[in-house]
Short mmCIF file of C-alpha atoms in Angstrom, two decimals:
data_model
loop_
_atom_site.label_atom_id
_atom_site.label_comp_id
_atom_site.label_asym_id
_atom_site.label_seq_id
_atom_site.Cartn_x
_atom_site.Cartn_y
_atom_site.Cartn_z
CA UNK A 1 72.22 31.11 -16.89
CA UNK A 2 70.44 31.09 -13.53
CA UNK A 3 66.81 32.23 -13.63
CA UNK A 4 65.12 33.57 -10.48
CA UNK A 5 61.33 33.37 -10.20
CA UNK A 6 60.51 36.13 -7.71
CA UNK A 7 63.90 37.82 -7.97
CA UNK A 8 62.74 41.00 -6.18
CA UNK A 9 62.32 39.37 -2.77
CA UNK A 10 64.89 40.29 -0.15
CA UNK A 11 66.25 36.74 0.10
CA UNK A 12 66.10 36.01 -3.63
CA UNK A 13 67.82 39.26 -4.58
CA UNK A 14 70.71 38.45 -2.22
CA UNK A 15 71.26 35.10 -3.94
CA UNK A 16 70.97 36.71 -7.38
CA UNK A 17 73.63 39.27 -6.45
CA UNK A 18 75.85 36.54 -5.02
CA UNK A 19 75.80 34.40 -8.15
CA UNK A 20 76.16 37.42 -10.42
CA UNK A 21 79.32 38.38 -8.54
CA UNK A 22 80.58 34.79 -8.86
CA UNK A 23 80.47 35.13 -12.62
CA UNK A 24 77.14 33.53 -13.49
CA UNK A 25 74.71 35.04 -15.96
CA UNK A 26 71.56 35.90 -14.01
CA UNK A 27 68.04 36.91 -15.05
CA UNK A 28 64.66 36.89 -13.38
CA UNK A 29 60.98 37.70 -13.11
CA UNK A 30 59.11 39.63 -10.45
CA UNK A 31 55.54 40.87 -10.22
CA UNK A 32 56.32 44.55 -9.65
CA UNK A 33 59.33 46.86 -10.01
CA UNK A 34 60.85 48.16 -6.78
CA UNK A 35 63.95 50.04 -5.64
CA UNK A 36 65.54 46.63 -5.03
CA UNK A 37 64.85 45.31 -8.54
CA UNK A 38 66.12 48.60 -9.93
CA UNK A 39 69.41 48.04 -8.11
CA UNK A 40 69.62 44.53 -9.55
CA UNK A 41 69.07 45.87 -13.05
CA UNK A 42 71.73 48.52 -12.46
CA UNK A 43 74.10 45.67 -11.57
CA UNK A 44 73.49 44.05 -14.95
CA UNK A 45 70.71 41.57 -14.13
CA UNK A 46 67.90 41.35 -16.71
CA UNK A 47 64.42 41.43 -15.11
CA UNK A 48 60.90 41.49 -16.57
CA UNK A 49 57.63 42.15 -14.75
CA UNK A 50 55.02 40.26 -16.79
CA UNK A 51 54.23 36.60 -16.07
CA UNK A 52 54.88 35.59 -19.67
CA UNK A 53 56.79 32.43 -20.67
CA UNK A 54 57.85 34.03 -23.94
CA UNK A 55 60.06 36.42 -21.95
CA UNK A 56 62.06 33.63 -20.29
CA UNK A 57 65.64 33.38 -21.62
CA UNK A 58 66.43 30.19 -23.51
CA UNK A 59 69.82 29.18 -22.10
CA UNK A 60 68.73 28.42 -18.51
CA UNK A 61 70.83 25.97 -16.44
CA UNK A 62 68.42 25.92 -13.52
CA UNK A 63 65.69 27.97 -11.86
CA UNK A 64 65.69 29.32 -8.30
CA UNK A 65 62.15 29.52 -6.92
CA UNK A 66 60.73 31.51 -4.02
CA UNK A 67 57.69 30.08 -2.17
CA UNK A 68 55.95 33.41 -2.80
CA UNK A 69 55.40 32.40 -6.45
CA UNK A 70 51.87 30.92 -6.77
CA UNK A 71 51.44 27.43 -8.20
CA UNK A 72 49.32 28.81 -11.06
CA UNK A 73 52.15 31.05 -12.32
CA UNK A 74 52.33 30.77 -16.11
CA UNK A 75 56.11 30.83 -16.09
CA UNK A 76 56.37 28.20 -13.36
CA UNK A 77 54.00 25.88 -15.24
CA UNK A 78 55.93 26.40 -18.46
CA UNK A 79 59.30 25.63 -16.84
CA UNK A 80 57.94 22.50 -15.17
CA UNK A 81 56.50 21.29 -18.46
CA UNK A 82 59.92 21.82 -20.07
CA UNK A 83 61.53 19.74 -17.25
CA UNK A 84 63.92 22.54 -16.38
CA UNK A 85 65.68 21.91 -13.06
CA UNK A 86 63.90 23.98 -10.37
CA UNK A 87 65.27 24.40 -6.85
CA UNK A 88 63.83 26.38 -3.96
CA UNK A 89 65.77 29.32 -2.58
CA UNK A 90 66.17 27.42 0.70
CA UNK A 91 67.83 24.50 -1.08
CA UNK A 92 70.44 26.82 -2.59
CA UNK A 93 71.19 28.29 0.85
CA UNK A 94 71.37 24.74 2.18
CA UNK A 95 74.05 23.87 -0.36
CA UNK A 96 76.04 26.98 0.55
CA UNK A 97 75.72 26.19 4.26
CA UNK A 98 77.60 22.92 3.69
CA UNK A 99 80.54 24.65 2.00
CA UNK A 100 81.49 26.84 4.99
CA UNK A 101 80.87 27.02 8.73
CA UNK A 102 77.29 28.27 8.63
CA UNK A 103 76.18 30.76 11.28
CA UNK A 104 72.38 30.57 11.11
CA UNK A 105 70.07 33.01 12.88
CA UNK A 106 66.39 32.04 13.19
CA UNK A 107 63.34 33.46 14.97
CA UNK A 108 59.88 34.73 14.22
CA UNK A 109 61.30 38.20 14.86
CA UNK A 110 64.69 39.67 15.62
CA UNK A 111 66.59 37.52 13.14
CA UNK A 112 67.31 40.20 10.53
CA UNK A 113 68.86 42.69 12.95
CA UNK A 114 70.82 39.93 14.69
CA UNK A 115 72.09 38.56 11.35
CA UNK A 116 73.21 42.02 10.25
CA UNK A 117 74.85 42.66 13.62
CA UNK A 118 76.77 39.37 13.59
CA UNK A 119 77.92 40.16 10.07
CA UNK A 120 79.10 43.64 11.05
CA UNK A 121 80.98 42.48 14.13
CA UNK A 122 82.78 39.76 12.16
CA UNK A 123 83.68 42.26 9.43
CA UNK A 124 84.93 44.67 12.12
CA UNK A 125 87.19 41.84 13.29
CA UNK A 126 88.40 41.35 9.68
CA UNK A 127 86.97 37.85 9.45
CA UNK A 128 86.48 36.51 5.92
CA UNK A 129 82.88 35.60 5.22
CA UNK A 130 79.83 35.67 3.02
CA UNK A 131 76.46 36.73 4.43
CA UNK A 132 72.81 36.62 3.41
CA UNK A 133 70.68 39.14 5.32
CA UNK A 134 66.89 39.55 5.20
CA UNK A 135 67.16 43.33 5.03
CA UNK A 136 69.46 46.11 3.86
CA UNK A 137 72.24 46.56 6.40
CA UNK A 138 73.09 50.24 6.58
CA UNK A 139 76.78 49.57 7.18
CA UNK A 140 77.18 47.89 3.78
CA UNK A 141 74.07 49.29 2.03
CA UNK A 142 73.28 45.76 0.92
CA UNK A 143 71.61 42.48 1.90
CA UNK A 144 74.59 40.34 0.91
CA UNK A 145 78.32 40.07 1.59
CA UNK A 146 80.15 38.20 -1.15
CA UNK A 147 83.26 36.48 0.09
CA UNK A 148 85.75 34.03 -1.36
CA UNK A 149 85.20 30.32 -1.91
CA UNK A 150 87.72 29.45 0.82
CA UNK A 151 86.25 31.74 3.49
CA UNK A 152 85.59 30.08 6.83
CA UNK A 153 82.10 31.45 7.58
CA UNK A 154 78.78 32.10 5.91
CA UNK A 155 76.22 34.07 7.95
CA UNK A 156 72.63 33.21 7.07
CA UNK A 157 69.24 34.48 8.09
CA UNK A 158 67.27 31.27 8.67
CA UNK A 159 63.68 31.71 7.50
CA UNK A 160 61.00 29.57 9.14
CA UNK A 161 58.44 30.27 6.39
CA UNK A 162 57.65 27.11 4.41
CA UNK A 163 60.08 25.21 6.70
CA UNK A 164 62.92 26.76 4.71
CA UNK A 165 65.45 26.77 7.56
CA UNK A 166 65.39 22.99 7.74
CA UNK A 167 67.54 22.95 4.59
CA UNK A 168 70.48 24.52 6.47
CA UNK A 169 73.39 22.82 8.22
CA UNK A 170 74.44 25.29 10.96
CA UNK A 171 77.76 25.23 12.75
CA UNK A 172 76.41 27.73 15.30
CA UNK A 173 72.72 28.63 15.49
CA UNK A 174 70.70 31.34 17.19
CA UNK A 175 66.96 31.31 17.89
CA UNK A 176 65.71 34.76 18.92
CA UNK A 177 61.98 34.08 19.30
CA UNK A 178 59.22 31.55 18.65
CA UNK A 179 55.87 33.33 18.58
CA UNK A 180 52.83 32.00 16.79
CA UNK A 181 53.13 33.05 13.16
CA UNK A 182 52.80 31.59 9.66
CA UNK A 183 49.90 29.51 10.93
CA UNK A 184 48.72 29.28 7.32
CA UNK A 185 51.79 27.07 6.85
CA UNK A 186 52.10 25.33 10.23
CA UNK A 187 48.47 25.01 11.23
CA UNK A 188 49.10 25.61 14.93
CA UNK A 189 51.77 26.75 17.38
CA UNK A 190 52.74 23.21 18.36
CA UNK A 191 53.88 22.37 14.83
CA UNK A 192 55.83 25.65 14.69
CA UNK A 193 57.66 24.72 17.92
CA UNK A 194 58.49 21.28 16.53
CA UNK A 195 59.96 22.85 13.40
CA UNK A 196 62.20 25.21 15.41
CA UNK A 197 63.45 22.28 17.49
CA UNK A 198 64.15 20.37 14.29
CA UNK A 199 66.19 23.36 13.11
CA UNK A 200 68.18 23.44 16.35
CA UNK A 201 68.90 19.71 16.07
CA UNK A 202 70.58 20.30 12.72
CA UNK A 203 73.32 22.30 14.48
CA UNK A 204 76.73 20.64 14.46
CA UNK A 205 77.75 18.64 17.54
CA UNK A 206 81.01 20.63 17.36
CA UNK A 207 79.17 23.96 17.48
CA UNK A 208 76.73 25.74 19.76
CA UNK A 209 73.01 26.50 20.01
CA UNK A 210 72.22 29.98 21.37
CA UNK A 211 68.61 30.73 22.27
CA UNK A 212 66.45 33.12 24.27
CA UNK A 213 65.76 32.00 27.81
CA UNK A 214 61.96 31.85 27.43
CA UNK A 215 61.82 29.62 24.36
CA UNK A 216 60.48 26.04 24.26
CA UNK A 217 63.77 24.63 22.97
CA UNK A 218 64.73 21.11 23.98
CA UNK A 219 68.12 19.99 22.72
CA UNK A 220 71.04 17.78 23.64
CA UNK A 221 73.37 19.89 21.53
CA UNK A 222 75.85 22.19 23.31
CA UNK A 223 73.75 25.22 24.16
CA UNK A 224 73.56 28.49 26.06
CA UNK A 225 70.70 30.88 26.83
CA UNK A 226 70.50 34.67 26.87
CA UNK A 227 67.92 37.18 28.08
CA UNK A 228 67.12 39.77 30.73
CA UNK A 229 65.88 37.59 33.58
CA UNK A 230 67.38 34.18 34.42
CA UNK A 231 69.57 33.22 31.48
CA UNK A 232 73.16 32.03 31.29
CA UNK A 233 74.11 35.41 29.83
CA UNK A 234 72.11 38.53 30.69
CA UNK A 235 72.20 42.28 30.18
CA UNK A 236 72.01 44.53 33.22
CA UNK A 237 72.18 48.24 33.98
CA UNK A 238 70.37 49.10 30.73
CA UNK A 239 69.92 52.81 30.04
CA UNK A 240 69.86 55.37 27.22
CA UNK A 241 72.56 58.06 27.39
CA UNK A 242 73.03 60.75 24.72
CA UNK A 243 71.14 58.76 22.12
CA UNK A 244 72.97 55.48 22.79
CA UNK A 245 71.75 52.35 24.54
CA UNK A 246 74.24 51.23 27.20
CA UNK A 247 74.36 47.95 29.14
CA UNK A 248 76.63 45.43 30.85
CA UNK A 249 76.96 41.76 29.91
CA UNK A 250 76.69 39.48 32.93
CA UNK A 251 77.39 35.75 33.31
CA UNK A 252 76.02 34.39 36.58
CA UNK A 253 78.86 32.92 38.64
CA UNK A 254 76.86 29.74 39.30
CA UNK A 255 76.54 29.19 35.55
CA UNK A 256 80.19 29.55 34.63
CA UNK A 257 80.70 25.77 34.60
CA UNK A 258 78.26 25.29 31.72
CA UNK A 259 79.49 28.28 29.72
CA UNK A 260 82.00 27.30 27.00
CA UNK A 261 85.52 28.33 27.99
CA UNK A 262 85.89 30.83 25.14
CA UNK A 263 82.87 32.75 26.44
CA UNK A 264 84.33 33.48 29.84
CA UNK A 265 85.85 36.71 28.52
CA UNK A 266 82.29 38.07 28.48
CA UNK A 267 82.61 38.43 32.25
CA UNK A 268 84.67 41.52 31.50
CA UNK A 269 82.29 43.09 29.01
CA UNK A 270 80.92 46.24 30.61
CA UNK A 271 79.56 49.54 29.27
CA UNK A 272 78.48 48.25 25.87
CA UNK A 273 77.21 51.13 23.73
CA UNK A 274 75.11 50.96 20.57
CA UNK A 275 72.77 53.20 18.60
CA UNK A 276 69.91 50.66 18.56
CA UNK A 277 66.91 51.32 20.81
CA UNK A 278 64.63 48.98 22.72
CA UNK A 279 64.98 46.01 25.06
CA UNK A 280 64.40 43.66 22.13
CA UNK A 281 67.54 45.03 20.48
CA UNK A 282 69.55 44.65 23.68
CA UNK A 283 68.65 40.98 23.53
CA UNK A 284 69.46 40.75 19.82
CA UNK A 285 72.84 42.25 20.68
CA UNK A 286 73.38 39.67 23.43
CA UNK A 287 72.82 36.84 20.96
CA UNK A 288 75.29 38.38 18.50
CA UNK A 289 77.85 38.97 21.26
CA UNK A 290 77.67 35.33 22.36
CA UNK A 291 78.02 33.98 18.82
CA UNK A 292 80.97 36.22 17.94
CA UNK A 293 82.71 35.59 21.24
CA UNK A 294 82.31 31.83 20.76
CA UNK A 295 84.00 32.19 17.37
CA UNK A 296 86.98 33.86 19.03
CA UNK A 297 86.35 37.52 18.24
CA UNK A 298 88.09 39.64 20.85
CA UNK A 299 86.25 41.98 23.20
CA UNK A 300 87.53 45.17 21.59
CA UNK A 301 86.23 44.17 18.16
CA UNK A 302 82.87 43.18 19.64
CA UNK A 303 82.63 46.49 21.45
CA UNK A 304 83.63 48.46 18.33
CA UNK A 305 81.24 46.49 16.12
CA UNK A 306 78.30 47.21 18.40
CA UNK A 307 79.14 50.88 18.66
CA UNK A 308 79.48 51.38 14.91
CA UNK A 309 76.50 49.28 13.81
CA UNK A 310 74.08 51.53 11.91
CA UNK A 311 71.12 49.19 11.90
CA UNK A 312 68.94 47.79 9.13
CA UNK A 313 66.53 49.57 6.84
CA UNK A 314 62.95 49.22 8.09
CA UNK A 315 64.02 48.01 11.55
CA UNK A 316 63.32 50.98 13.86
CA UNK A 317 64.73 53.05 11.03
CA UNK A 318 64.86 56.71 12.08
CA UNK A 319 64.29 58.64 8.85
CA UNK A 320 63.66 62.15 10.25
CA UNK A 321 64.67 63.72 13.55
CA UNK A 322 64.87 67.47 13.01
CA UNK A 323 63.52 69.01 16.21
CA UNK A 324 59.98 69.40 14.87
CA UNK A 325 59.27 65.91 13.56
CA UNK A 326 60.53 62.43 14.34
CA UNK A 327 59.72 59.75 11.77
CA UNK A 328 60.52 56.06 12.30
CA UNK A 329 59.85 53.28 9.79
CA UNK A 330 59.61 49.66 10.92
CA UNK A 331 58.90 46.30 9.27
CA UNK A 332 56.89 45.02 12.27
CA UNK A 333 53.96 42.88 11.09
CA UNK A 334 53.29 40.68 14.14
CA UNK A 335 51.67 41.91 17.39
CA UNK A 336 54.80 41.23 19.46
CA UNK A 337 56.97 43.10 16.98
CA UNK A 338 54.61 46.07 17.00
CA UNK A 339 54.58 46.13 20.80
CA UNK A 340 58.40 46.08 20.90
CA UNK A 341 58.69 48.85 18.28
CA UNK A 342 56.16 51.14 20.01
CA UNK A 343 57.72 50.60 23.42
CA UNK A 344 61.14 51.38 21.94
CA UNK A 345 59.74 54.65 20.56
CA UNK A 346 58.31 55.55 23.98
CA UNK A 347 61.63 54.84 25.67
CA UNK A 348 63.68 56.69 23.06
CA UNK A 349 61.53 59.78 22.60
CA UNK A 350 59.78 60.28 25.92
CA UNK A 351 56.21 61.56 26.14
CA UNK A 352 55.80 62.83 22.58
CA UNK A 353 52.42 62.09 21.03
CA UNK A 354 52.85 58.87 19.05
CA UNK A 355 51.05 58.36 15.74
CA UNK A 356 51.26 54.93 14.07
CA UNK A 357 50.37 54.18 10.46
CA UNK A 358 49.86 50.42 10.15
CA UNK A 359 49.27 48.28 7.09
CA UNK A 360 48.12 44.78 8.14
CA UNK A 361 49.85 41.99 6.21
CA UNK A 362 47.86 38.90 5.16
CA UNK A 363 44.20 38.17 5.85
CA UNK A 364 45.05 34.99 7.76
CA UNK A 365 47.53 36.74 10.07
CA UNK A 366 45.02 39.55 10.72
CA UNK A 367 42.31 37.00 11.47
CA UNK A 368 44.50 34.87 13.75
CA UNK A 369 45.83 37.82 15.78
CA UNK A 370 43.02 40.37 15.55
CA UNK A 371 42.78 40.94 19.32
CA UNK A 372 46.55 40.94 19.79
CA UNK A 373 47.01 43.47 16.98
CA UNK A 374 44.40 45.71 18.59
CA UNK A 375 46.14 45.50 21.97
CA UNK A 376 49.56 46.34 20.55
CA UNK A 377 48.35 49.20 18.35
CA UNK A 378 46.43 50.69 21.26
CA UNK A 379 49.79 51.63 22.80
CA UNK A 380 49.83 54.55 20.32
CA UNK A 381 48.04 57.84 20.87
CA UNK A 382 46.76 57.87 17.28
CA UNK A 383 46.33 54.93 14.90
CA UNK A 384 45.91 55.23 11.13
CA UNK A 385 44.97 51.93 9.45
CA UNK A 386 45.52 51.15 5.78
CA UNK A 387 43.75 48.29 4.03
CA UNK A 388 45.10 44.77 4.52
CA UNK A 389 47.92 43.90 2.14
CA UNK A 390 46.89 40.52 0.69
CA UNK A 391 50.26 39.29 -0.64
CA UNK A 392 49.55 35.72 -1.76
CA UNK A 393 46.03 35.49 -0.27
CA UNK A 394 42.40 36.04 -1.22
CA UNK A 395 40.11 38.08 1.07
CA UNK A 396 38.42 36.40 4.04
CA UNK A 397 34.89 37.48 4.88
CA UNK A 398 34.75 39.70 7.95
CA UNK A 399 38.54 40.14 8.14
CA UNK A 400 39.07 43.82 7.38
CA UNK A 401 40.93 46.83 8.67
CA UNK A 402 37.56 48.24 9.75
CA UNK A 403 37.00 45.21 12.01
CA UNK A 404 40.46 45.71 13.52
CA UNK A 405 39.84 49.43 14.02
CA UNK A 406 36.76 48.73 16.15
CA UNK A 407 38.87 46.77 18.63
CA UNK A 408 41.60 49.42 19.01
CA UNK A 409 41.14 51.52 22.16
CA UNK A 410 43.25 54.56 21.19
CA UNK A 411 41.11 57.72 21.35
CA UNK A 412 42.24 58.88 17.91
CA UNK A 413 41.90 56.25 15.20
CA UNK A 414 40.86 56.25 11.56
CA UNK A 415 40.85 54.24 8.35
CA UNK A 416 42.83 55.65 5.46
CA UNK A 417 43.32 54.82 1.80
CA UNK A 418 46.77 54.98 0.27
CA UNK A 419 45.68 57.97 -1.80
CA UNK A 420 44.75 59.90 1.35
CA UNK A 421 47.76 59.04 3.49
CA UNK A 422 50.12 61.91 2.69
CA UNK A 423 47.37 64.54 3.00
CA UNK A 424 46.31 63.14 6.37
CA UNK A 425 49.88 63.12 7.68
CA UNK A 426 50.32 66.71 6.50
CA UNK A 427 47.12 67.81 8.26
CA UNK A 428 48.08 66.06 11.50
CA UNK A 429 51.62 67.51 11.51
CA UNK A 430 52.79 64.75 13.90
CA UNK A 431 55.68 65.24 16.29
CA UNK A 432 56.40 61.47 16.42
CA UNK A 433 55.12 59.13 13.72
CA UNK A 434 55.87 55.53 12.77
CA UNK A 435 54.99 53.62 9.60
CA UNK A 436 54.66 49.92 10.39
CA UNK A 437 54.00 46.87 8.24
CA UNK A 438 55.44 44.31 5.82
CA UNK A 439 53.38 45.01 2.69
CA UNK A 440 54.02 47.88 0.30
CA UNK A 441 53.83 50.62 2.93
CA UNK A 442 57.57 51.07 2.42
CA UNK A 443 56.81 52.74 -0.92
CA UNK A 444 55.59 55.78 1.06
CA UNK A 445 58.76 56.11 3.14
CA UNK A 446 60.66 58.50 0.82
CA UNK A 447 57.55 60.67 0.38
CA UNK A 448 56.85 60.89 4.12
CA UNK A 449 60.52 61.54 4.78
CA UNK A 450 60.48 64.42 2.30
CA UNK A 451 57.21 65.81 3.68
CA UNK A 452 58.37 65.86 7.31
CA UNK A 453 62.00 66.62 6.54
CA UNK A 454 61.03 69.89 4.91
#
């Protein structure tokens, strides 16, 4: 039996599903029930929600551990005392990455959508693969694709938290962004940059490194850049037509010599259409296009994959659009992500009054980016702030949602408890509203969707 400590996490649940499908007996613990743990239980995985060693099954072969489990966990201490083999989630992914050609997508933001998009394009092209996605892809209604042992590819979201992505052995890698984040782990931005460069250097000499033009990547590996300004591959003529984002893929003629030969077909890729909004998603699409083209996917399959991609839950996830209300849910929890999400809403829905409900995630992140959060949130017409979601942290004196609210310049702004949220939304009757955050704000999504959908 495989036992998962923290089985309800998006990455852990994907691994649990994978091994369950491969015929292993799987069980696990998580702190709180969720729709995701309910799905795991429906699939035959036994889960309990009390940190109690007496509930641990006896016939455990090894334990898969998420870094979100605190060191003082009773079950973790018990298992260590019993000398049960314990491996981190990242180590398991690292082992899987050596069994296939690993396509690893990293970045402080953008990686989940790009991973899901690469997966969908390859499936559109009938490629055989497994995939581990850090969100629920709407095309497959899952965070995992379970392939065969002899499949050529495994697509992996490469998580920088706790240096996890350094366990992977990529054949082709993508880096979408490197913004200051997880400073509770890295200490400062310089160490974060070093870690991303270490990740890139793990890419196979036979493969390719694909990264955004503005990133501080230094590598001797075969590489190519993408972006909207001065990259090897760019997107031009970007516009929204009838609810679809359209653009052309351009390779600068002077750069053709450094572009791998199997990417030259991108010179003919015009009038790309997709249902994703925002310039950040155009760039995510560029990264996916380059990776899939490098792997030999033909232009028609790339075009069809982009057009039919339905997105990822909680990534600019349009839940209601009924003429009276528009409701978008987004996982954004970093100032740059919030800025991109709000700008995408402005571009997609014009001059409608924009209300944002934001739940800050982590005291350290709120402290480190207080001014940047205020600047990004001030792009909204109305801001509703929930209390900070602590996750694994204890409170920090002076770091509160009230302190953040003071810095926000939007004319309409207020603090709100979870108990008040639905009543406030009902009283506002917003024409365009977004829920934003990485804590437990997603628990309100079905209720808000019902409220505004009616």
